[in-house]
Structures are given as structure tokens and as C-alpha cells.
Amino acid sequence: MKEEVLAQLPLPATAGPLEASATVHRTASANGDIVWHVWGELAAGDLPLVLFHGGSGSWMHWIRNIADLVAAGRQVWAVDLPGFGDSAAPEVGSDADAIIEPLCESMRELFGLQQCDLVGFSFGGMTAGMLLAAHPELARQLVLVGAPAMGVVPKRQFELKAWRHLPPEKQLDVHRFNLGALMLSDHSLIEGEALQVHVANVVRDRMQRRRLAHTDILARSLPQVMCPVHAIYGAQDALYKEWITALEQAYAATAPDFRGFALVPDCGHWVQFERPKAFLDALLAALKDGERA
């Protein structure tokens, strides 16, 4: 078998200091550790803010948001989901349903009976909804960011290009294309930090046969999620395009305590990277609202 040769880029200049400032926690799973990075102190009476990244991602999907959330007074826990980043793959399976129980066990080991405020981006949002449908006691509230699987899109709105079979010099061109096709509406942001984060993430993806994001699994999970639910999307999210107008009603019809839907203008799927200040405002507003019974 031909050995896979993957293109590499240096990490963004911000990644090293940010990672060095984190406390790293590891919990054991069947195939190895689940890895968490933690920033900030837990204020009296507050709950941990837990971040789930998107598909083919890692904690670095939040690279432009962590410092601002800590400055806002939150203790941030960013996991590398099983099979992504530095976390071991699950024992069986290659999709979100395979990582629900390992995640639950990891969170119970770290937090005990304490709840968290849970924020999930894209695949991580779908995963968070499925997790809370099975284990609603884990979170006080749920914020879904660019989440798929809401059952409103009649067909896939984009196609990504394969890259692993290509020589390294060709792989980077495909990574640029895929970032523009799915993640970012402002293509001027592709070069530099976004490309560096993306390459560092995708070369460590061991969950490459994911299919649930193209179903309605999140919409079918939300009726079992009883905590407050908010949704935040980029107005030009490539997952939905013109179908994004149907999302708010889909959430209202499926989440028993649906609190609000925020569309961030002038950005695409990776909303927290493309418009970090607008995203921060929307997220903090959602989290404040979700604290109300």
C-alpha cells in the first residue's frame, strides 16, 4: 500500500501561546485519551463553558474566540472530539453516534454532577444535540452554531474535493477550495490563519466516513432536549444557502424550549472565525438568556 504523504503548514502564530496557556485534561477511553484544553477560572456560581468543534476539526476551530470568552468571565473547556485532533478514535464507528457515550463518560469524570453550558459548532452541534437527547442532565443550556441535520435542505448544497490521494503540493490547493466551498464566505480570509488551522485539523481526522450530517438526526434529537436552546448561523452558511430561511421555524417546531435564532450577516459557515466579534455578541446574549429558567 502506498504510504500517505500529507501536506503540512506551520501552525498560526496565535496557536502556540494559546495552547501553552491552557491546562490540559485527559480522560481515558477504549482506544486512548480524550483531550480537553481549559482556559480561565470558574467564577463562583458559574458553570463551565464547553465547546464542541466541527467535523475534521479540533479545539482550534475556536482559536479566535477563546481569549474573548475568558475575558468575558467564562471558564472555557474545548475538547478534541474522539477521532479528531489529539483525541483517540472511538472503539467502533465513524460518526457522531459512536462518540456520544465516550463523551458522556469523559464529561462525568471531569464535571461529576455539575452541569455545563454547551456550545457546538457544525458536526459538534449535531453531536451536542444527540448527546443531550440521551443525557439531558449534562447541560444547563445548548447553543448550536452552524449545525447541520435539521431536515430542511432537500439536497446537499456543496461538494468538497478529495485530497489525500494527491501529492502534497496539490493538496493545499484542494484545502483552499474546500475552505471556500464550505467554511468561509469571505475568500480573502482563506490564506494564512484559516488555512493553517484547517490543514492542521484535517490531517488528524480519523472519522472520515461521516454521514449523519446529511440526515435529519438533529431535528429528531431536539424533542428530547429540554434545556434552553439557541441557534447562531452565518447568513451565508453554505450548508443551507437559500434554505437558511427555513431554519428558525424548524428549531421552533423541534426544540421544546427554543429561545432564539441569530443570523450573523456577511459570513458563512465558520461564523465564529469569520466574524468573531459579532459571534461573541450573539453567543454571550444567548448564554445570558439561557441562564433564565
GROMACS .gro file of C-alpha atoms in nm:
model
  293
    1MET     CA    1   0.000   0.000   0.000
    2LYS     CA    2   0.130   0.342  -0.093
    3GLU     CA    3   0.226   0.545   0.214
    4GLU     CA    4   0.011   0.854   0.258
    5VAL     CA    5   0.210   1.180   0.239
    6LEU     CA    6   0.025   1.480   0.378
    7ALA     CA    7   0.094   1.846   0.317
    8GLN     CA    8   0.190   2.039   0.631
    9LEU     CA    9   0.188   2.407   0.723
   10PRO     CA   10   0.316   2.585   1.033
   11LEU     CA   11   0.054   2.650   1.298
   12PRO     CA   12  -0.082   3.004   1.327
   13ALA     CA   13   0.130   3.231   1.544
   14THR     CA   14  -0.158   3.256   1.792
   15ALA     CA   15  -0.198   2.879   1.838
   16GLY     CA   16   0.123   2.809   2.029
   17PRO     CA   17   0.079   3.072   2.304
   18LEU     CA   18  -0.290   2.991   2.334
   19GLU     CA   19  -0.222   2.620   2.373
   20ALA     CA   20   0.064   2.688   2.615
   21SER     CA   21  -0.168   2.894   2.836
   22ALA     CA   22  -0.420   2.610   2.862
   23THR     CA   23  -0.450   2.343   3.127
   24VAL     CA   24  -0.477   2.004   2.955
   25HIS     CA   25  -0.703   1.731   3.092
   26ARG     CA   26  -0.712   1.377   2.959
   27THR     CA   27  -0.976   1.114   3.026
   28ALA     CA   28  -0.932   0.750   2.930
   29SER     CA   29  -1.149   0.585   2.666
   30ALA     CA   30  -1.136   0.243   2.500
   31ASN     CA   31  -0.870   0.335   2.241
   32GLY     CA   32  -0.683   0.609   2.427
   33ASP     CA   33  -0.734   0.953   2.575
   34ILE     CA   34  -0.995   1.221   2.512
   35VAL     CA   35  -0.812   1.553   2.533
   36TRP     CA   36  -0.951   1.879   2.674
   37HIS     CA   37  -0.792   2.225   2.680
   38VAL     CA   38  -0.909   2.459   2.956
   39TRP     CA   39  -0.868   2.834   2.994
   40GLY     CA   40  -0.977   3.068   3.272
   41GLU     CA   41  -1.106   3.022   3.622
   42LEU     CA   42  -1.454   2.911   3.724
   43ALA     CA   43  -1.634   3.201   3.888
   44ALA     CA   44  -1.842   3.134   4.196
   45GLY     CA   45  -2.190   3.023   4.097
   46ASP     CA   46  -2.096   2.981   3.730
   47LEU     CA   47  -2.074   2.671   3.511
   48PRO     CA   48  -1.802   2.552   3.273
   49LEU     CA   49  -1.847   2.664   2.913
   50VAL     CA   50  -1.789   2.356   2.698
   51LEU     CA   51  -1.710   2.392   2.326
   52PHE     CA   52  -1.752   2.112   2.069
   53HIS     CA   53  -1.569   2.180   1.739
   54GLY     CA   54  -1.686   2.091   1.388
   55GLY     CA   55  -1.610   1.796   1.161
   56SER     CA   56  -1.244   1.741   1.067
   57GLY     CA   57  -1.166   1.992   1.342
   58SER     CA   58  -1.012   2.036   1.685
   59TRP     CA   59  -1.015   2.294   1.964
   60MET     CA   60  -0.858   2.530   1.710
   61HIS     CA   61  -1.195   2.586   1.544
   62TRP     CA   62  -1.238   2.831   1.837
   63ILE     CA   63  -0.895   2.994   1.802
   64ARG     CA   64  -1.042   3.344   1.754
   65ASN     CA   65  -1.293   3.313   2.038
   66ILE     CA   66  -1.126   3.161   2.342
   67ALA     CA   67  -0.947   3.471   2.470
   68ASP     CA   68  -1.262   3.684   2.433
   69LEU     CA   69  -1.475   3.430   2.620
   70VAL     CA   70  -1.222   3.415   2.904
   71ALA     CA   71  -1.213   3.797   2.911
   72ALA     CA   72  -1.593   3.789   2.941
   73GLY     CA   73  -1.552   3.589   3.261
   74ARG     CA   74  -1.608   3.234   3.140
   75GLN     CA   75  -1.402   2.925   3.207
   76VAL     CA   76  -1.366   2.758   2.866
   77TRP     CA   77  -1.333   2.383   2.811
   78ALA     CA   78  -1.258   2.294   2.447
   79VAL     CA   79  -1.249   1.923   2.370
   80ASP     CA   80  -1.092   1.744   2.079
   81LEU     CA   81  -1.385   1.517   1.998
   82PRO     CA   82  -1.300   1.144   1.980
   83GLY     CA   83  -1.134   1.070   1.647
   84PHE     CA   84  -1.025   1.432   1.590
   85GLY     CA   85  -0.728   1.644   1.692
   86ASP     CA   86  -0.531   1.479   1.971
   87SER     CA   87  -0.814   1.255   2.093
   88ALA     CA   88  -0.823   0.882   2.023
   89ALA     CA   89  -1.088   0.745   1.789
   90PRO     CA   90  -1.382   0.555   1.937
   91GLU     CA   91  -1.358   0.179   1.963
   92VAL     CA   92  -1.617   0.127   1.688
   93GLY     CA   93  -1.797   0.355   1.445
   94SER     CA   94  -1.702   0.662   1.244
   95ASP     CA   95  -1.982   0.909   1.309
   96ALA     CA   96  -2.142   1.114   1.585
   97ASP     CA   97  -2.339   0.823   1.725
   98ALA     CA   98  -2.009   0.645   1.806
   99ILE     CA   99  -1.879   0.927   2.027
  100ILE     CA  100  -2.187   1.006   2.239
  101GLU     CA  101  -2.114   0.760   2.520
  102PRO     CA  102  -1.736   0.825   2.532
  103LEU     CA  103  -1.810   1.198   2.556
  104CYS     CA  104  -2.068   1.145   2.828
  105GLU     CA  105  -1.824   0.935   3.032
  106SER     CA  106  -1.549   1.194   2.984
  107MET     CA  107  -1.771   1.482   3.095
  108ARG     CA  108  -1.896   1.293   3.400
  109GLU     CA  109  -1.537   1.218   3.500
  110LEU     CA  110  -1.441   1.585   3.469
  111PHE     CA  111  -1.754   1.757   3.599
  112GLY     CA  112  -1.925   1.497   3.815
  113LEU     CA  113  -2.285   1.601   3.869
  114GLN     CA  114  -2.214   1.963   3.774
  115GLN     CA  115  -2.384   2.080   3.456
  116CYS     CA  116  -2.218   2.286   3.184
  117ASP     CA  117  -2.323   2.538   2.923
  118LEU     CA  118  -2.269   2.353   2.596
  119VAL     CA  119  -2.186   2.515   2.260
  120GLY     CA  120  -2.150   2.300   1.949
  121PHE     CA  121  -2.028   2.407   1.606
  122SER     CA  122  -2.139   2.223   1.290
  123PHE     CA  123  -2.077   1.848   1.342
  124GLY     CA  124  -2.016   1.934   1.707
  125GLY     CA  125  -2.359   2.096   1.728
  126MET     CA  126  -2.525   1.787   1.588
  127THR     CA  127  -2.323   1.578   1.833
  128ALA     CA  128  -2.421   1.804   2.123
  129GLY     CA  129  -2.790   1.771   2.039
  130MET     CA  130  -2.763   1.393   2.021
  131LEU     CA  131  -2.567   1.386   2.348
  132LEU     CA  132  -2.827   1.588   2.538
  133ALA     CA  133  -3.113   1.387   2.391
  134ALA     CA  134  -2.953   1.080   2.553
  135HIS     CA  135  -2.818   1.254   2.864
  136PRO     CA  136  -3.016   1.575   2.928
  137GLU     CA  137  -2.869   1.616   3.275
  138LEU     CA  138  -2.528   1.716   3.137
  139ALA     CA  139  -2.610   2.075   3.036
  140ARG     CA  140  -2.798   2.377   3.162
  141GLN     CA  141  -2.835   2.510   2.808
  142LEU     CA  142  -2.734   2.439   2.449
  143VAL     CA  143  -2.616   2.681   2.181
  144LEU     CA  144  -2.597   2.538   1.828
  145VAL     CA  145  -2.364   2.712   1.581
  146GLY     CA  146  -2.396   2.632   1.211
  147ALA     CA  147  -2.541   2.292   1.297
  148PRO     CA  148  -2.644   2.054   1.015
  149ALA     CA  149  -2.906   1.776   1.014
  150MET     CA  150  -3.218   1.988   1.068
  151GLY     CA  151  -3.404   1.827   0.777
  152VAL     CA  152  -3.478   2.146   0.581
  153VAL     CA  153  -3.235   2.107   0.288
  154PRO     CA  154  -3.365   1.888   0.002
  155LYS     CA  155  -3.017   1.808  -0.129
  156ARG     CA  156  -2.655   1.874  -0.047
  157GLN     CA  157  -2.567   2.237  -0.117
  158PHE     CA  158  -2.194   2.191  -0.181
  159GLU     CA  159  -1.937   1.932  -0.283
  160LEU     CA  160  -1.591   1.906  -0.132
  161LYS     CA  161  -1.291   1.771  -0.320
  162ALA     CA  162  -1.086   1.469  -0.214
  163TRP     CA  163  -0.721   1.541  -0.140
  164ARG     CA  164  -0.547   1.251   0.034
  165HIS     CA  165  -0.458   1.080  -0.295
  166LEU     CA  166  -0.282   1.390  -0.429
  167PRO     CA  167   0.084   1.491  -0.394
  168PRO     CA  168   0.139   1.745  -0.112
  169GLU     CA  169   0.177   2.044  -0.343
  170LYS     CA  170  -0.168   1.974  -0.491
  171GLN     CA  171  -0.332   1.906  -0.156
  172LEU     CA  172  -0.305   2.268  -0.044
  173ASP     CA  173  -0.497   2.387  -0.348
  174VAL     CA  174  -0.780   2.149  -0.259
  175HIS     CA  175  -0.777   2.267   0.102
  176ARG     CA  176  -0.817   2.624  -0.024
  177PHE     CA  177  -1.106   2.518  -0.245
  178ASN     CA  178  -1.280   2.330   0.037
  179LEU     CA  179  -1.247   2.624   0.276
  180GLY     CA  180  -1.414   2.845   0.017
  181ALA     CA  181  -1.682   2.591  -0.070
  182LEU     CA  182  -1.794   2.522   0.286
  183MET     CA  183  -1.633   2.722   0.563
  184LEU     CA  184  -1.581   3.088   0.463
  185SER     CA  185  -1.783   3.327   0.251
  186ASP     CA  186  -1.502   3.588   0.258
  187HIS     CA  187  -1.239   3.414   0.048
  188SER     CA  188  -0.979   3.673   0.137
  189LEU     CA  189  -0.959   3.503   0.479
  190ILE     CA  190  -0.861   3.163   0.339
  191GLU     CA  191  -0.488   3.225   0.317
  192GLY     CA  192  -0.296   3.240   0.644
  193GLU     CA  193  -0.455   3.151   0.977
  194ALA     CA  194  -0.764   2.977   0.836
  195LEU     CA  195  -0.563   2.755   0.601
  196GLN     CA  196  -0.308   2.674   0.872
  197VAL     CA  197  -0.579   2.571   1.119
  198HIS     CA  198  -0.766   2.374   0.855
  199VAL     CA  199  -0.462   2.175   0.741
  200ALA     CA  200  -0.355   2.101   1.099
  201ASN     CA  201  -0.705   1.970   1.168
  202VAL     CA  202  -0.788   1.765   0.859
  203VAL     CA  203  -0.463   1.565   0.858
  204ARG     CA  204  -0.562   1.431   1.204
  205ASP     CA  205  -0.920   1.337   1.112
  206ARG     CA  206  -0.975   0.966   1.177
  207MET     CA  207  -1.357   0.984   1.135
  208GLN     CA  208  -1.380   1.019   0.759
  209ARG     CA  209  -1.695   0.815   0.686
  210ARG     CA  210  -1.941   1.053   0.849
  211ARG     CA  211  -2.292   1.057   0.702
  212LEU     CA  212  -2.532   1.169   0.977
  213ALA     CA  213  -2.482   1.538   0.898
  214HIS     CA  214  -2.677   1.479   0.576
  215THR     CA  215  -2.980   1.341   0.760
  216ASP     CA  216  -3.237   1.500   0.996
  217ILE     CA  217  -3.084   1.345   1.309
  218LEU     CA  218  -3.054   1.675   1.495
  219ALA     CA  219  -3.418   1.762   1.428
  220ARG     CA  220  -3.515   1.416   1.556
  221SER     CA  221  -3.298   1.458   1.867
  222LEU     CA  222  -3.412   1.803   1.978
  223PRO     CA  223  -3.758   1.700   2.107
  224GLN     CA  224  -3.574   1.513   2.385
  225VAL     CA  225  -3.361   1.818   2.475
  226MET     CA  226  -3.549   2.004   2.748
  227CYS     CA  227  -3.297   2.276   2.832
  228PRO     CA  228  -3.296   2.619   2.663
  229VAL     CA  229  -3.172   2.601   2.303
  230HIS     CA  230  -3.035   2.888   2.094
  231ALA     CA  231  -2.905   2.878   1.736
  232ILE     CA  232  -2.643   3.101   1.570
  233TYR     CA  233  -2.563   3.087   1.197
  234GLY     CA  234  -2.375   3.287   0.940
  235ALA     CA  235  -2.624   3.438   0.697
  236GLN     CA  236  -2.433   3.289   0.402
  237ASP     CA  237  -2.385   2.943   0.552
  238ALA     CA  238  -2.300   2.707   0.264
  239LEU     CA  239  -2.479   2.418   0.436
  240TYR     CA  240  -2.813   2.588   0.379
  241LYS     CA  241  -2.783   2.878   0.130
  242GLU     CA  242  -3.140   2.995   0.050
  243TRP     CA  243  -3.284   2.726   0.278
  244ILE     CA  244  -3.148   2.906   0.583
  245THR     CA  245  -3.478   3.097   0.596
  246ALA     CA  246  -3.650   2.771   0.698
  247LEU     CA  247  -3.422   2.704   0.994
  248GLU     CA  248  -3.583   2.919   1.262
  249GLN     CA  249  -3.921   2.752   1.213
  250ALA     CA  250  -3.756   2.409   1.214
  251TYR     CA  251  -3.598   2.482   1.551
  252ALA     CA  252  -3.920   2.623   1.692
  253ALA     CA  253  -4.101   2.307   1.584
  254THR     CA  254  -3.850   2.063   1.735
  255ALA     CA  255  -3.683   2.214   2.046
  256PRO     CA  256  -3.928   2.233   2.340
  257ASP     CA  257  -3.751   2.535   2.494
  258PHE     CA  258  -3.625   2.710   2.183
  259ARG     CA  259  -3.517   3.061   2.284
  260GLY     CA  260  -3.380   3.234   1.977
  261PHE     CA  261  -3.220   3.229   1.633
  262ALA     CA  262  -2.938   3.470   1.539
  263LEU     CA  263  -2.816   3.523   1.183
  264VAL     CA  264  -2.476   3.692   1.169
  265PRO     CA  265  -2.456   3.898   0.847
  266ASP     CA  266  -2.177   3.885   0.591
  267CYS     CA  267  -2.030   3.550   0.690
  268GLY     CA  268  -2.050   3.182   0.611
  269HIS     CA  269  -2.044   2.852   0.795
  270TRP     CA  270  -1.738   2.910   1.018
  271VAL     CA  271  -1.910   3.209   1.171
  272GLN     CA  272  -1.700   3.227   1.488
  273PHE     CA  273  -1.382   3.256   1.282
  274GLU     CA  274  -1.510   3.484   1.008
  275ARG     CA  275  -1.692   3.735   1.232
  276PRO     CA  276  -1.557   3.674   1.586
  277LYS     CA  277  -1.685   4.000   1.740
  278ALA     CA  278  -2.040   3.963   1.605
  279PHE     CA  279  -2.035   3.598   1.704
  280LEU     CA  280  -1.920   3.682   2.057
  281ASP     CA  281  -2.204   3.930   2.098
  282ALA     CA  282  -2.459   3.675   1.978
  283LEU     CA  283  -2.317   3.396   2.192
  284LEU     CA  284  -2.299   3.599   2.514
  285ALA     CA  285  -2.656   3.718   2.461
  286ALA     CA  286  -2.772   3.360   2.408
  287LEU     CA  287  -2.585   3.234   2.715
  288LYS     CA  288  -2.730   3.511   2.932
  289ASP     CA  289  -3.081   3.432   2.813
  290GLY     CA  290  -3.025   3.060   2.866
  291GLU     CA  291  -2.949   3.115   3.234
  292ARG     CA  292  -3.316   3.207   3.287
  293ALA     CA  293  -3.539   2.923   3.396
   0.00000   0.00000   0.00000
